[in-house]
Structure formats: structure tokens, C-alpha cells
């Protein structure tokens, strides 16, 4: 099978190797050999927006959990680093290999471990239905498979291209006053540890590890299987309403209490704002269809309306309304047509509106610097707010508090993401403001935080690091990103032959 099937017909997809060299063999019987491709020095892997790039010495695509175990044992003997990749839809460097000449670095894809392993059934321990999944399954495939079986995820993010493992390891979230991240829907997880053994953790077994591993950052082990809590299939009405930004901000406290699944966004340097609502409807409601079409109008709104000098705000008017199965009202139906780079910061929900207003003032203060972000320069802007419920996952941005989360996006074209100078202009400003509110960055979005920034805002930070050292003391699954955010600069992979 080919490595990483292409996603864009007109160019090499970010997240795919550019070139391949000689295969790396494990010395296993032929039928147990996994698909291992060595990469030449000129080859590269990049994330979705093309900003994060690495050059692994081998690309691995095991077809079974046994093959993952074999890879890990081989890596342990050779002192190799392993980083597991899903769709490459993270904007941070969380999944990159280190590319150090002194040690091999292997990138592992779970795309072939991506099926339903247990049909939905009632679990008395959980008090609900659970489904077993190979961790490489894409969220959009899971949505379709669940619908066929009469079930659904309780909530998802706007993007469904990620693998289940990647989405949960980074704390991917949707929006909902009483809804947690996708990681809160996990009821058990199976990991391959750095010593080549399997460990299953759950709400009743090694709960400490379970509470760390649900947002494990890929630092504790390779997640090869999960069980996810699901609910009977349901339908949602999705409605978008155009607002003047100032009017919307005045109404947000009331709207937040009224609508469980609330989010809103606006085009910087305009008054053009949009309220996005999703409301449950009876199961026998007629489906009008929320696909095709951009979920939030995000790309279209930004590209059509954004100019730093624009005025003429819209009136408070419904833009669209549709009814569909839940995931079609929650997720994009396909990969985004426009590349972009994104940062998110989470703050306590009671502070979120003040946080937003302060960032709005910052945006106004750098208006002149942002003036070259125009469609003519392949640049447009988007800022939005979503919400999520508190949880008890050690490194979840929602740990211990209901949150509001600001998203700052710089869009480019179908071929190149937004200018990095504009990304840094807004992201550094957002970071400085977020610190004043005890903000926590999204692990999978671009951010600049280190241990010194993160330890004070995560009460269980030390417990997570202790578990990481217990499970991967040799540092097999660490990379430069994880050493930075966890403060493990002195820990590097060691040979344990």
C-alpha cells in the first residue's frame, strides 16, 4: 500500500513524504513485516499548513498492534525516537521528529489500525454505550460508521480529518456549555509503552494514568485502541445569524445561558460578526441538509469581508438554517480549501468576554502593521470564541474550569498558509494577554509556551511529568516540543539493548 494517501490532487499533501529511500527491515518473518519505508536525507514530512517540517529517518505503517509492539521493541534496542502521526492537522510541532544525526528518528502512522473493533454496547461501569475503535480511524469515518449503527459522538470539533488518537491526545474540542472535549468521551485506552508492553487504562484501572493519558500529548505511549462513549443518533438544527459585533458582545452573557451549543466569530477590522447555534430537534425532523457548504462560512466570510478599513456592518439577520444528523451540523464535510495557521487560548469562562475585549483592543492597536493582510496579498483574518465544560484530565485546557476559548486564524490560499509575519503579530499579542487571565494554549495549535508558562496554570502538571517518567523514562516518545513544554530538556532517547 502507498504511504499516506494523497489529500490534494494538485500538490504533495502536507503530511506526506516527499521522497523515499531504502526500506528498514526488522528481521521479522515476511508475513509479519510492517510497511517500513526509509526516507532519504532530502525527504520531508510536513503538517497540514506546511509550517511544521521534519525529516524522519523512517516512515512506518504497521498493520496490527503486534507490529506496533515489534517496532517499539526494535526502537528500544536501537535507541530510536518514535513519533506517531495522524492526519497532520496540528499546527504546533507536537508530532515532529527531532532529526538528529546521532540517533534514528521514526515516524509511525496508524492509518492501517483504523476500524471498529467492538460495536456499540451498553457498559454498566460507564453508564452508557461504548464503541471500540482502532486509534488510527479518522473522526469523519467514525461519524459515518456510528450513524450506520444508530449512534453518534456527543460532540466533535469543526474539523473531522484528524485521527481519533490525534484528536484526543491534543484535547480537540467543539463547543458547548455542558460539553467537554473529545477526550472526555474516552472510557478506556490501550497504549504500547516504551518497553514494548501493552497497558489498558480506564475509569476503573490505573485511573491516574487514564487521567493523564486522555490528553497525553503522545508523551506516554502509542495509543493503539480506545473505547469511546457514544449516544443514540440525533439531529441538530444549525443556524447562523449576522450581527454587528458591538451588539453581539452585549448579548453574549444572555446567549451563553440560553444556548448550550453556542459559538461566534467576526472578521477583524470590521463590525461583521456571526452567531452560530446548534439546537437539538426531534429525531423525525426532516433533514434539509447542512452539507455541502462551509460549516461556519469561515473562509468565505473572511475572504469576502476583511479589509482593515472596512465598515458597513451587517444587520442582525439570519444567514442560514439547516437540519441534519448531528455530525453534519458540527463538522466540515471535507478538508478546508484554504490553508491557514491557528492559535487558541483557553481562559475561565467568567473572564472570557474581558479577555476577548482586551484582544480586540490589541488588534486595533496593530491595525497599521496588519494593513498588508489583504486578499491581494493572499491573507485574511478570522477570530472566534467557543466554550467547553470543565474536566479532570491532567493536561486538558479545561482542567478544573469551564472555559471560553479564543481562536485566531490567519488564512492564505489553497497552496500556502497566511503570512508568518501576520501570524506572529497576532499570536504574540494573544499570548501576552492570555497570561494575565491564566490562559492555557491548545496543544495542537501554534503556541510558544514552555514549562515556565504551563506549570503554574496546570495543578496536575507535576503528576503528569511523574507518569511520563514512569512510562517512558528513556524518552522514546519525546521530541523537542515535549521537552520544551514539559521541562524535560535533559531527557533524550537512550539505547536499552
Short mmCIF file of N, CA and C in Angstrom, two decimals, residues 4 32 38 97 106 112 125 227 339 379 400 436 484 496:
data_model
loop_
_atom_site.label_atom_id
_atom_site.label_comp_id
_atom_site.label_asym_id
_atom_site.label_seq_id
_atom_site.Cartn_x
_atom_site.Cartn_y
_atom_site.Cartn_z
N UNK A 4 0.64 7.16 3.27
CA UNK A 4 -0.09 8.41 3.37
C UNK A 4 -0.79 8.79 2.07
N UNK A 32 5.00 -10.97 8.84
CA UNK A 32 4.85 -10.05 9.97
C UNK A 32 5.52 -8.70 9.71
N UNK A 38 12.28 3.74 4.42
CA UNK A 38 13.29 4.69 4.85
C UNK A 38 13.20 5.93 3.98
N UNK A 97 9.56 14.69 14.45
CA UNK A 97 10.78 14.02 14.89
C UNK A 97 11.88 15.08 15.05
N UNK A 106 12.00 7.72 13.96
CA UNK A 106 10.99 7.01 13.17
C UNK A 106 9.64 7.68 13.34
N UNK A 112 -3.47 2.13 9.21
CA UNK A 112 -3.94 0.77 8.95
C UNK A 112 -4.55 0.12 10.19
N UNK A 125 -20.36 -0.02 33.80
CA UNK A 125 -19.36 0.79 34.51
C UNK A 125 -19.43 2.25 34.09
N UNK A 227 -11.81 2.97 23.69
CA UNK A 227 -13.25 2.83 23.75
C UNK A 227 -13.84 4.19 24.03
N UNK A 339 -5.62 27.01 3.12
CA UNK A 339 -4.67 26.76 4.19
C UNK A 339 -4.67 27.93 5.18
N UNK A 379 -3.98 36.99 2.07
CA UNK A 379 -4.07 37.00 3.53
C UNK A 379 -5.45 37.48 3.95
N UNK A 400 -10.50 21.50 35.55
CA UNK A 400 -10.99 22.21 36.73
C UNK A 400 -11.79 23.47 36.49
N UNK A 436 -2.34 37.01 31.46
CA UNK A 436 -2.96 37.79 32.54
C UNK A 436 -4.24 37.13 33.04
N UNK A 484 10.30 20.99 25.67
CA UNK A 484 10.06 22.40 25.98
C UNK A 484 8.86 22.57 26.90
N UNK A 496 18.63 0.82 24.95
CA UNK A 496 18.36 -0.09 26.06
C UNK A 496 18.51 -1.53 25.58
#
